[in-house]
JSON list of N, CA and C in Angstrom, two decimals:
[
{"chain": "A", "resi": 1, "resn": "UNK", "atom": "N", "xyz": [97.11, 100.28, 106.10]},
{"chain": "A", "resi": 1, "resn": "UNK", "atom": "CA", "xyz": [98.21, 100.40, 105.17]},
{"chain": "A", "resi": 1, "resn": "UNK", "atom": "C", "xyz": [97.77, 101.21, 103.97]},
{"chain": "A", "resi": 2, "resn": "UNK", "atom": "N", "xyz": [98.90, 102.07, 103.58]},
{"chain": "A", "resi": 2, "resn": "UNK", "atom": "CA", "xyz": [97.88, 102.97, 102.27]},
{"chain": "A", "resi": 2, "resn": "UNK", "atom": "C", "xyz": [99.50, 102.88, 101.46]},
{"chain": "A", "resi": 3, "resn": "UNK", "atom": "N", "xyz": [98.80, 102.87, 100.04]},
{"chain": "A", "resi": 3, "resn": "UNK", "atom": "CA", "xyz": [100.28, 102.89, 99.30]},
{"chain": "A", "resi": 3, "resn": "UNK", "atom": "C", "xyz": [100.06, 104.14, 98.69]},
{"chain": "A", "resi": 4, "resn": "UNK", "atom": "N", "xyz": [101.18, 104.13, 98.23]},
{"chain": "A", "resi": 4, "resn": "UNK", "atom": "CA", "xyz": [101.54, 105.82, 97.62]},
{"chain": "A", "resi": 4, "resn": "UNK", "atom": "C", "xyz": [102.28, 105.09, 96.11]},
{"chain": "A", "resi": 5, "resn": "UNK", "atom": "N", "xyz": [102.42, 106.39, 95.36]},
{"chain": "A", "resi": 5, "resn": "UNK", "atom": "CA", "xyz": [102.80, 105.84, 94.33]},
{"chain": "A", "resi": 5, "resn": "UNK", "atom": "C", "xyz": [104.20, 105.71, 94.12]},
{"chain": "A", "resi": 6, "resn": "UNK", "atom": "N", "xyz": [105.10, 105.49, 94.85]},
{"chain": "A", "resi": 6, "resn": "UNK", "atom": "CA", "xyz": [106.06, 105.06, 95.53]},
{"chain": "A", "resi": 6, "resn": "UNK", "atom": "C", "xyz": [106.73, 103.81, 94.12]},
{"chain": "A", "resi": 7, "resn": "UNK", "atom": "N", "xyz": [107.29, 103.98, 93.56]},
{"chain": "A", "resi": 7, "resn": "UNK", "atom": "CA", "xyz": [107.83, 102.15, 92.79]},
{"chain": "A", "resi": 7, "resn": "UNK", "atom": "C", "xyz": [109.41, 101.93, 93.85]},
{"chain": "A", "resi": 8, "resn": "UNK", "atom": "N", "xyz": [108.63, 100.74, 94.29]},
{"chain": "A", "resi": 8, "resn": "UNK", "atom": "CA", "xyz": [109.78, 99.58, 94.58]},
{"chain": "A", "resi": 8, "resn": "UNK", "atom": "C", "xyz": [110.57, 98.85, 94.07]},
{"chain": "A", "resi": 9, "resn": "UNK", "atom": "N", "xyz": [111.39, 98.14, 93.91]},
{"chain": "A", "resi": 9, "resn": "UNK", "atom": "CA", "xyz": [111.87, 97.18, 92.95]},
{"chain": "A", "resi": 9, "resn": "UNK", "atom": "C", "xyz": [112.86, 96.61, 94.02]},
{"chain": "A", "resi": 10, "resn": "UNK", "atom": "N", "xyz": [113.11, 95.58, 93.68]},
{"chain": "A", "resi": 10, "resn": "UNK", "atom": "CA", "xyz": [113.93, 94.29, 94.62]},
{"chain": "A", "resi": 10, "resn": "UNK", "atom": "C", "xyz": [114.07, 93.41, 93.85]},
{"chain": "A", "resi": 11, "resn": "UNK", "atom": "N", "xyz": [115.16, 92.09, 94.03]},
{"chain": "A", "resi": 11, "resn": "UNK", "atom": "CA", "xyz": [115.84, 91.25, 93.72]},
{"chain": "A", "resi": 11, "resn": "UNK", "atom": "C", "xyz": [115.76, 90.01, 94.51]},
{"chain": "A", "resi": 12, "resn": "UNK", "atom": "N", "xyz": [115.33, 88.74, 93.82]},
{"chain": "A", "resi": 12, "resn": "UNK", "atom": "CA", "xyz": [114.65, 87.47, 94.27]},
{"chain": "A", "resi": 12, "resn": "UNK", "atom": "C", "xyz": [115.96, 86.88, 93.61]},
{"chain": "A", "resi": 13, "resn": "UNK", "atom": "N", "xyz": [116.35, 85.80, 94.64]},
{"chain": "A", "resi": 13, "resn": "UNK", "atom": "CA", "xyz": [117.19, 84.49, 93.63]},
{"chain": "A", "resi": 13, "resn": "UNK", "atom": "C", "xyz": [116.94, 83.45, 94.37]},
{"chain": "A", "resi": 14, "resn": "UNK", "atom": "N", "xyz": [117.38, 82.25, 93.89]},
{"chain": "A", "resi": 14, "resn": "UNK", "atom": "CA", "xyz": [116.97, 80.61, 94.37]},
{"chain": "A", "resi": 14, "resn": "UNK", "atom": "C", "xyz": [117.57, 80.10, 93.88]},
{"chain": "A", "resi": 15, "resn": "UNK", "atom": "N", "xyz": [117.82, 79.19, 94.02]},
{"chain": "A", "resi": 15, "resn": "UNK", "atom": "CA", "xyz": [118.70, 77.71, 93.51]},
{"chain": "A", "resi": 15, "resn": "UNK", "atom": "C", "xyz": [117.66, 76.70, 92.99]},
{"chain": "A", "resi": 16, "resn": "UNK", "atom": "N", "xyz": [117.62, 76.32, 91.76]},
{"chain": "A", "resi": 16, "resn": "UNK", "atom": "CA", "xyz": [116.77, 75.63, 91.51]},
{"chain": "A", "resi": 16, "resn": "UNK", "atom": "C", "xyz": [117.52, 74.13, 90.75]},
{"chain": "A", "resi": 17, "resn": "UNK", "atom": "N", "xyz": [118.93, 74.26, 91.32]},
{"chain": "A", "resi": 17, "resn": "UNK", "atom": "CA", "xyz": [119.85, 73.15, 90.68]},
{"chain": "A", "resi": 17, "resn": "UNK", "atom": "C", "xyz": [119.48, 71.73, 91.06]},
{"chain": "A", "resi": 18, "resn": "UNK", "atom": "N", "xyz": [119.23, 71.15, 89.97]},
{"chain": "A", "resi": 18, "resn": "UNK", "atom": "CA", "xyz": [119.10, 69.84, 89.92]},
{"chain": "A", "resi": 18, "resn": "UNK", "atom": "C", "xyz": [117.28, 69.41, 89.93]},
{"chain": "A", "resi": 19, "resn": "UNK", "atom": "N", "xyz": [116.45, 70.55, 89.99]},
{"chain": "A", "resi": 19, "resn": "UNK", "atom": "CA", "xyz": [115.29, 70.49, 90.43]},
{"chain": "A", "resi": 19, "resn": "UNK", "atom": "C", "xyz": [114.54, 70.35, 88.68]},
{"chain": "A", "resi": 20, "resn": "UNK", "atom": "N", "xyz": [113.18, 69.56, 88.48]},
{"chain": "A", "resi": 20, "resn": "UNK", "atom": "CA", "xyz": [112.69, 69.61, 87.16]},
{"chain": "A", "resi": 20, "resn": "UNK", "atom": "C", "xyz": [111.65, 70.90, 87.36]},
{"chain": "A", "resi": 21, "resn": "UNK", "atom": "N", "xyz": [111.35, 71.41, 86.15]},
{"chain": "A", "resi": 21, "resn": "UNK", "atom": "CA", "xyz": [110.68, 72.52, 86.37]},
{"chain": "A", "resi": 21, "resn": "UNK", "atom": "C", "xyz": [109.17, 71.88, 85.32]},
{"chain": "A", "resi": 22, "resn": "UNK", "atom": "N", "xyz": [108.30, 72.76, 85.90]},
{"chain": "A", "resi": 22, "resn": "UNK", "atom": "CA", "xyz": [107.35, 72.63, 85.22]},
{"chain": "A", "resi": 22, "resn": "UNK", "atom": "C", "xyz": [106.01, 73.73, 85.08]},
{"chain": "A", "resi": 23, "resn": "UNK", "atom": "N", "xyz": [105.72, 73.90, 84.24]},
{"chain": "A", "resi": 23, "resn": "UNK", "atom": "CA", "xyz": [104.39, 74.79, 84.11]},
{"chain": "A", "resi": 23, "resn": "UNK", "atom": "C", "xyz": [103.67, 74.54, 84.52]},
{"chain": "A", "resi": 24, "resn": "UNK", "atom": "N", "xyz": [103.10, 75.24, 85.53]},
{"chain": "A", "resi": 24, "resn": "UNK", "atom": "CA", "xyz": [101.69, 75.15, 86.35]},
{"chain": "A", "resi": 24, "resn": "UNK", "atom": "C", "xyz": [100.28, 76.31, 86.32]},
{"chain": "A", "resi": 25, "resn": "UNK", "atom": "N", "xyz": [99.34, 76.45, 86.38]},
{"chain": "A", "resi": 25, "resn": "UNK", "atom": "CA", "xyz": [98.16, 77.52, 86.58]},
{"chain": "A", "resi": 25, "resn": "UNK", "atom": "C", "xyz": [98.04, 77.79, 88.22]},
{"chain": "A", "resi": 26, "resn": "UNK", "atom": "N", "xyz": [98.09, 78.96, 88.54]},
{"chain": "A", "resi": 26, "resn": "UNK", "atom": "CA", "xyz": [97.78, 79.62, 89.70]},
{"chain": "A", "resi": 26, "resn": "UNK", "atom": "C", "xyz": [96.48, 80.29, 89.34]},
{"chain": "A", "resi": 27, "resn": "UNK", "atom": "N", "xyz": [95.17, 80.29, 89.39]},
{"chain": "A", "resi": 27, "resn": "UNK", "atom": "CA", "xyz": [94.16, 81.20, 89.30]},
{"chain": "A", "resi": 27, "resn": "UNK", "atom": "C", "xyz": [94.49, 82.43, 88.32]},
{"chain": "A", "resi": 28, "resn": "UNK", "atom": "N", "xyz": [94.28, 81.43, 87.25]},
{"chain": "A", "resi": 28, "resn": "UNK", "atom": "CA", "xyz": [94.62, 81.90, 85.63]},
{"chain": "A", "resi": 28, "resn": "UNK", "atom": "C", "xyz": [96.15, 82.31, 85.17]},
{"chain": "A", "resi": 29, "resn": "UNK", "atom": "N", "xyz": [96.82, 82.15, 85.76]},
{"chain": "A", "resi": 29, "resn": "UNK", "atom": "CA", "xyz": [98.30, 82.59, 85.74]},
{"chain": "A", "resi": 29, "resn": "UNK", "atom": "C", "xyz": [99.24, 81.85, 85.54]},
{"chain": "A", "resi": 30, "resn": "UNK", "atom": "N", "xyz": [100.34, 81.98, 84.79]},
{"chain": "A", "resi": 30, "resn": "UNK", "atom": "CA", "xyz": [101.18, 80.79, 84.51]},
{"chain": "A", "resi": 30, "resn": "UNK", "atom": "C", "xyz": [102.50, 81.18, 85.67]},
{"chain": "A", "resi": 31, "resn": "UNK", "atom": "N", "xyz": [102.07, 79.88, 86.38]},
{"chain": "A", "resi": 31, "resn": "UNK", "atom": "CA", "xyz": [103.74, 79.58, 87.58]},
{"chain": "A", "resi": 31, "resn": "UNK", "atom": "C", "xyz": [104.55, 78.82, 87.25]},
{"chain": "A", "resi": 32, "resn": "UNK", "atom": "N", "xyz": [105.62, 78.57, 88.04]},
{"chain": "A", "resi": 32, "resn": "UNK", "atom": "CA", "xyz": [106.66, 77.76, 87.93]},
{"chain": "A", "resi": 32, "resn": "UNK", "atom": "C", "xyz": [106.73, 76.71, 88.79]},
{"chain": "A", "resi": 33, "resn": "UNK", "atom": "N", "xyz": [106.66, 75.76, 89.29]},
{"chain": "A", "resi": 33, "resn": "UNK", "atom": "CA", "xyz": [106.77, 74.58, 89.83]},
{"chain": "A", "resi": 33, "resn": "UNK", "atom": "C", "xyz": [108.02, 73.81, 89.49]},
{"chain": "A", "resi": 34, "resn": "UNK", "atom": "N", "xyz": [108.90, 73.69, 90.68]},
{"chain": "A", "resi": 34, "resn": "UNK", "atom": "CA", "xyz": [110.02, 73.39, 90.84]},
{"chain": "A", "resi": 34, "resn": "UNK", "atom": "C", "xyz": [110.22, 71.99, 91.75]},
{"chain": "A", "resi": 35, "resn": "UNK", "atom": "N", "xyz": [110.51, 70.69, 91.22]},
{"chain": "A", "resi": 35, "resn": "UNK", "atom": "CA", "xyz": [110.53, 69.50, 91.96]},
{"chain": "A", "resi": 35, "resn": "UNK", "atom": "C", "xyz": [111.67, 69.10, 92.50]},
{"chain": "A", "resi": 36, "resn": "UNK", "atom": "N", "xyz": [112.48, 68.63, 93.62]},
{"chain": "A", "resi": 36, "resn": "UNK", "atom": "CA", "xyz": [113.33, 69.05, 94.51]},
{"chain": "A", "resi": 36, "resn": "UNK", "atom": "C", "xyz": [113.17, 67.56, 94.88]},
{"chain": "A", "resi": 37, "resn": "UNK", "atom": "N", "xyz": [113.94, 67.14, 95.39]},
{"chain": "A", "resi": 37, "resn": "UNK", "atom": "CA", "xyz": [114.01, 65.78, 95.96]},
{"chain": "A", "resi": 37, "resn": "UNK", "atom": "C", "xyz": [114.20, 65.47, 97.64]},
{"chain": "A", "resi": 38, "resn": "UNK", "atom": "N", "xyz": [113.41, 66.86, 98.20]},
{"chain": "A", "resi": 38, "resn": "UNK", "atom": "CA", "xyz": [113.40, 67.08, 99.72]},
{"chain": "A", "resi": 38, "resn": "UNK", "atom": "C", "xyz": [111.99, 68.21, 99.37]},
{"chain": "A", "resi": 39, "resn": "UNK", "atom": "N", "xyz": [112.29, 69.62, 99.16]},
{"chain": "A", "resi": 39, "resn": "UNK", "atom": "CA", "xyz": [111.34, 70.44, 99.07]},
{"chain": "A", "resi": 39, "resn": "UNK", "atom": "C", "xyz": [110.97, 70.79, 97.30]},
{"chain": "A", "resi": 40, "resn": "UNK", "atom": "N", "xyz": [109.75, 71.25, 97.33]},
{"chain": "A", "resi": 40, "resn": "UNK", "atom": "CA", "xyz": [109.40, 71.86, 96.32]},
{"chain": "A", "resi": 40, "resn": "UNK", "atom": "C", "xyz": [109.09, 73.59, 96.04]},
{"chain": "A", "resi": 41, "resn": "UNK", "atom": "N", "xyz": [109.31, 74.24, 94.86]},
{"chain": "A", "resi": 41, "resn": "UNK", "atom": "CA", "xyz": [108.87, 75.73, 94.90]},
{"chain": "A", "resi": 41, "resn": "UNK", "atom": "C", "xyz": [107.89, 75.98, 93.67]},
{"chain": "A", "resi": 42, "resn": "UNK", "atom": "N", "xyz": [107.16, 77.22, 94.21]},
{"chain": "A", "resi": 42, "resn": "UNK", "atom": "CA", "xyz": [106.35, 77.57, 93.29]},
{"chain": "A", "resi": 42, "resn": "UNK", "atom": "C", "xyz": [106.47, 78.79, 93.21]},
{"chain": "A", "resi": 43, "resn": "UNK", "atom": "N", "xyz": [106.42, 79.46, 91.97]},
{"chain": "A", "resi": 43, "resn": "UNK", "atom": "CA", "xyz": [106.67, 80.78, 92.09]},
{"chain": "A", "resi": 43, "resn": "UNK", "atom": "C", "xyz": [105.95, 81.58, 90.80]},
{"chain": "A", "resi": 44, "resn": "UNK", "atom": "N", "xyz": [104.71, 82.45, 91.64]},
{"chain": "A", "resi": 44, "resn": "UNK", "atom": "CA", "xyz": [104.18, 83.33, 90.23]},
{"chain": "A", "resi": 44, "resn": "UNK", "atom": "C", "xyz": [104.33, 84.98, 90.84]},
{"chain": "A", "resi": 45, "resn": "UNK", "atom": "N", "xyz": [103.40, 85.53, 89.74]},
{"chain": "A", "resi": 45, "resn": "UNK", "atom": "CA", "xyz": [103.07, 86.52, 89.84]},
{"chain": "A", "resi": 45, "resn": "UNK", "atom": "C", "xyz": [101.35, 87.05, 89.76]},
{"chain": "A", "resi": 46, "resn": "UNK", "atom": "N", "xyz": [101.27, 87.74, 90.40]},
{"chain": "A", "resi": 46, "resn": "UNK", "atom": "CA", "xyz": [99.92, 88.31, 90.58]},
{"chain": "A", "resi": 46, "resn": "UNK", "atom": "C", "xyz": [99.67, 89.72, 90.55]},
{"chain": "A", "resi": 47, "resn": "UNK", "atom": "N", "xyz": [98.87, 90.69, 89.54]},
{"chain": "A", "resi": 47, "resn": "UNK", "atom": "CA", "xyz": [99.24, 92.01, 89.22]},
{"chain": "A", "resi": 47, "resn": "UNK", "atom": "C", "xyz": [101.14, 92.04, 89.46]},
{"chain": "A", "resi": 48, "resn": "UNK", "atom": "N", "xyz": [101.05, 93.06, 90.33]},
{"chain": "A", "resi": 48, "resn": "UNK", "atom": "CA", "xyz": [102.58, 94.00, 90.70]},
{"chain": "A", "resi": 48, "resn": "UNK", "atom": "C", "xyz": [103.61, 92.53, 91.65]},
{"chain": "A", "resi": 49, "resn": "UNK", "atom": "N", "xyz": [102.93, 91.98, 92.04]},
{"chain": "A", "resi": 49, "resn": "UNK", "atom": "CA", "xyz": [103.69, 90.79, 92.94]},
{"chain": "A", "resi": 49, "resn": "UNK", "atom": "C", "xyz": [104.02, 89.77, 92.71]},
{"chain": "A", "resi": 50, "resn": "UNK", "atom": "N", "xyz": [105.44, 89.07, 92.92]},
{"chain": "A", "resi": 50, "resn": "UNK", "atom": "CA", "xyz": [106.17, 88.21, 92.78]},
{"chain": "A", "resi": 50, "resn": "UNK", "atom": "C", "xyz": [105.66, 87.34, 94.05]},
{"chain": "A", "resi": 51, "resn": "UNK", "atom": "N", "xyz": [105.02, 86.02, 94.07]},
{"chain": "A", "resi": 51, "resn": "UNK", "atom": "CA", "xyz": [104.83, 84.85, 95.67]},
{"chain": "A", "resi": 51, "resn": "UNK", "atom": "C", "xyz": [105.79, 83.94, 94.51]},
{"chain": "A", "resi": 52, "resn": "UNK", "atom": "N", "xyz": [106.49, 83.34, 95.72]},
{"chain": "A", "resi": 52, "resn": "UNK", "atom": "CA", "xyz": [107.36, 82.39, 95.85]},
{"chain": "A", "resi": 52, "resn": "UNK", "atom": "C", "xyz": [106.81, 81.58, 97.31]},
{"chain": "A", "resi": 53, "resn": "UNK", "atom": "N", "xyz": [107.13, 80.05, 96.95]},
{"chain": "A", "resi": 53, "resn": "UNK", "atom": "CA", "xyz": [106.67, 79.09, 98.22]},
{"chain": "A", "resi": 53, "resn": "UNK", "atom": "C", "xyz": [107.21, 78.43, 97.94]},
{"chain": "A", "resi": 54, "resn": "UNK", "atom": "N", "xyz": [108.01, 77.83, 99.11]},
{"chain": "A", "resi": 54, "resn": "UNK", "atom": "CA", "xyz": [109.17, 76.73, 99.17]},
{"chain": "A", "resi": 54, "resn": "UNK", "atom": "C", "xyz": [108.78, 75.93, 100.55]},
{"chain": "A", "resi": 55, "resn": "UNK", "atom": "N", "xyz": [108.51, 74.40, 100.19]},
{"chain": "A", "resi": 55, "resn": "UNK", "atom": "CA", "xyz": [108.77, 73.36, 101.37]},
{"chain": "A", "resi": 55, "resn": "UNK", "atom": "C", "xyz": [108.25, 71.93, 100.70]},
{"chain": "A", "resi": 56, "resn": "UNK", "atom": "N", "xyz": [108.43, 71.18, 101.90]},
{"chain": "A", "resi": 56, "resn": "UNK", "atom": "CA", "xyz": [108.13, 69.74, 101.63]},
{"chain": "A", "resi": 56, "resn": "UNK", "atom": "C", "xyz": [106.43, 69.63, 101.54]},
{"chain": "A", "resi": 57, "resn": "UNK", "atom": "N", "xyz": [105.98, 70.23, 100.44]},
{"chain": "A", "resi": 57, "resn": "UNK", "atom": "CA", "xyz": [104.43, 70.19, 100.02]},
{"chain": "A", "resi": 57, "resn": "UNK", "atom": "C", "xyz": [104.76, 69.72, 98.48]},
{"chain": "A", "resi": 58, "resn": "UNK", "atom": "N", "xyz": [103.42, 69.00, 98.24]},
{"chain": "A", "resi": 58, "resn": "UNK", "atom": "CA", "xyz": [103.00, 68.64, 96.88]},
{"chain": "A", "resi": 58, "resn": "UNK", "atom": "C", "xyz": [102.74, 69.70, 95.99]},
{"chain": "A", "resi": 59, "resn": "UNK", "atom": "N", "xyz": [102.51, 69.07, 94.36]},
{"chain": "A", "resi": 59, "resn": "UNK", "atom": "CA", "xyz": [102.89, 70.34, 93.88]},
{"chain": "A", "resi": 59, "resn": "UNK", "atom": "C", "xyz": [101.07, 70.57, 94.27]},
{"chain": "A", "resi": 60, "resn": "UNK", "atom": "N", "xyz": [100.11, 69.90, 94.06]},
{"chain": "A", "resi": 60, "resn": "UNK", "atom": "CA", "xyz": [98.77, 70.09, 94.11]},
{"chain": "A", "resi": 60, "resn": "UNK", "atom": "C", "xyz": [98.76, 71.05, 95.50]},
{"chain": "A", "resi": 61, "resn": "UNK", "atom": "N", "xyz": [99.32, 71.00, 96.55]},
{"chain": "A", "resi": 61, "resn": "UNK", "atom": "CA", "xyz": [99.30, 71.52, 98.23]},
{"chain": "A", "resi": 61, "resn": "UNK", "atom": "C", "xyz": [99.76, 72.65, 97.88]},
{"chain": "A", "resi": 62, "resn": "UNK", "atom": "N", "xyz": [101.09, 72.91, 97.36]},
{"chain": "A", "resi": 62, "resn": "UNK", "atom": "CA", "xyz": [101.76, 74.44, 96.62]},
{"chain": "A", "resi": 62, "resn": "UNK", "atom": "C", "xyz": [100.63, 75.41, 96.26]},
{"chain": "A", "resi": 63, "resn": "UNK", "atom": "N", "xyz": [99.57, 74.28, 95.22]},
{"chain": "A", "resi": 63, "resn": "UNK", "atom": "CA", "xyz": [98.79, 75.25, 93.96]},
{"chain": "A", "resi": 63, "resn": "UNK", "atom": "C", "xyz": [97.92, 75.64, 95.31]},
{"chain": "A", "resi": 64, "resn": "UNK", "atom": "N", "xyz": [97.25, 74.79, 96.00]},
{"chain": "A", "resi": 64, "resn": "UNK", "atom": "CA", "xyz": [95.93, 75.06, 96.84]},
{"chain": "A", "resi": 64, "resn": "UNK", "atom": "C", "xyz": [96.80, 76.01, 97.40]},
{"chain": "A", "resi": 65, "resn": "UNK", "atom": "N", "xyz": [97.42, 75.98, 98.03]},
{"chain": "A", "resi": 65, "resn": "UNK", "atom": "CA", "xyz": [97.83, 77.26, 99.39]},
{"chain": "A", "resi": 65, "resn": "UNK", "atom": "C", "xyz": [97.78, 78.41, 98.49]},
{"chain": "A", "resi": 66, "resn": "UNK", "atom": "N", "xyz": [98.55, 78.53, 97.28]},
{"chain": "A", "resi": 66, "resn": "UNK", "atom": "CA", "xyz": [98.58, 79.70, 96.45]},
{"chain": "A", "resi": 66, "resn": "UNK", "atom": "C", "xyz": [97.62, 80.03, 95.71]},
{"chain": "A", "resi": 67, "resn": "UNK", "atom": "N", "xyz": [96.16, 79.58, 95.65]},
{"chain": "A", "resi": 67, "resn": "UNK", "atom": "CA", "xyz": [95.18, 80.22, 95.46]},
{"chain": "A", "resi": 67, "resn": "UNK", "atom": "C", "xyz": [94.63, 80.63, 96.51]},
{"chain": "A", "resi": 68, "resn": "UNK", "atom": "N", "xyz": [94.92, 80.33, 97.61]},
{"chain": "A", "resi": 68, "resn": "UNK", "atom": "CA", "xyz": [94.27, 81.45, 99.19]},
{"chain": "A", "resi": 68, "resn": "UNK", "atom": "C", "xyz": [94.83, 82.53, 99.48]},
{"chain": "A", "resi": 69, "resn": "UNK", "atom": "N", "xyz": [96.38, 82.57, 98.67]},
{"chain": "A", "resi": 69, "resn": "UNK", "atom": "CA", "xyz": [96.74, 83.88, 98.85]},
{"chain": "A", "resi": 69, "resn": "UNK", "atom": "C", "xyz": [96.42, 85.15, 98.03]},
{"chain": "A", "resi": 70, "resn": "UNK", "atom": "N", "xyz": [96.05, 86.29, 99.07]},
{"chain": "A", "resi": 70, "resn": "UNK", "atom": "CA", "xyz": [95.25, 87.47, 98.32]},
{"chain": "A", "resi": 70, "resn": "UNK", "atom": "C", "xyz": [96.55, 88.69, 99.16]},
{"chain": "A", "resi": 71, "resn": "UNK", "atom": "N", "xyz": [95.98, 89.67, 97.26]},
{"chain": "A", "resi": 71, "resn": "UNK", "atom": "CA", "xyz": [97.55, 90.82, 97.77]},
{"chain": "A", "resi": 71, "resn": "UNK", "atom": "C", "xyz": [96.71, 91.58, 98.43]},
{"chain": "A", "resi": 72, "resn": "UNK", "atom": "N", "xyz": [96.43, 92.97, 99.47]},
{"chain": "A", "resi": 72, "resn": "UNK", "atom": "CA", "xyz": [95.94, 93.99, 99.92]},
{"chain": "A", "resi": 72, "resn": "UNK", "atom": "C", "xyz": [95.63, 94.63, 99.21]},
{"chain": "A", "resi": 73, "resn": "UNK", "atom": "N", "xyz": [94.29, 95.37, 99.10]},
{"chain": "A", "resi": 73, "resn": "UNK", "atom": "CA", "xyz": [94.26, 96.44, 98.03]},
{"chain": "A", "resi": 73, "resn": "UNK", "atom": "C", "xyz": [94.67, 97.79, 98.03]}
]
C-alpha cells in the first residue's frame, strides 16, 4: 500500500443517546468512552485517524484492544 498525498475526508456519526460519556487515555491520547446499557464505544484519534469501537466489551477491554491497534506507515 503506498499513499500519495491525496487528502481524504469523510463523515462518522453514532448515537450516543442515553449513553454516559467519559474521558479516557488511549496511549497518551485523550478518547471518548461511551457507556451503553448493552454495548459500549470508544472513540479516538491517532495522528490523521479517527478508531471508533463499538460492542459488549468493558471499558478496560475497549482501552486494551485499542492500544494493539497500529495505523500503516
Amino acid at each position: 500500500l503506498k499513499r500519495d498525498s491525496t487528502t481524504v475526508s469523510s463523515n462518522i456519526s453514532f448515537s450516543t443517546e442515553g449513553m454516559a460519556r467519559q474521558r479516557v487515555t488511549v496511549l497518551d491520547e485523550t478518547a471518548d468512552f461511551y457507556q451503553g446499557e448493552q454495548d459500549n464505544i470508544l472513540v479516538w484519534t491517532q495522528e490523521d485517524t479517527l478508531f471508533y469501537l463499538d460492542g459488549p466489551l468493558s471499558q478496560e477491554d475497549l482501552i486494551d484492544l485499542a492500544e494493539h491497534i497500529r495505523t500503516m506507515p
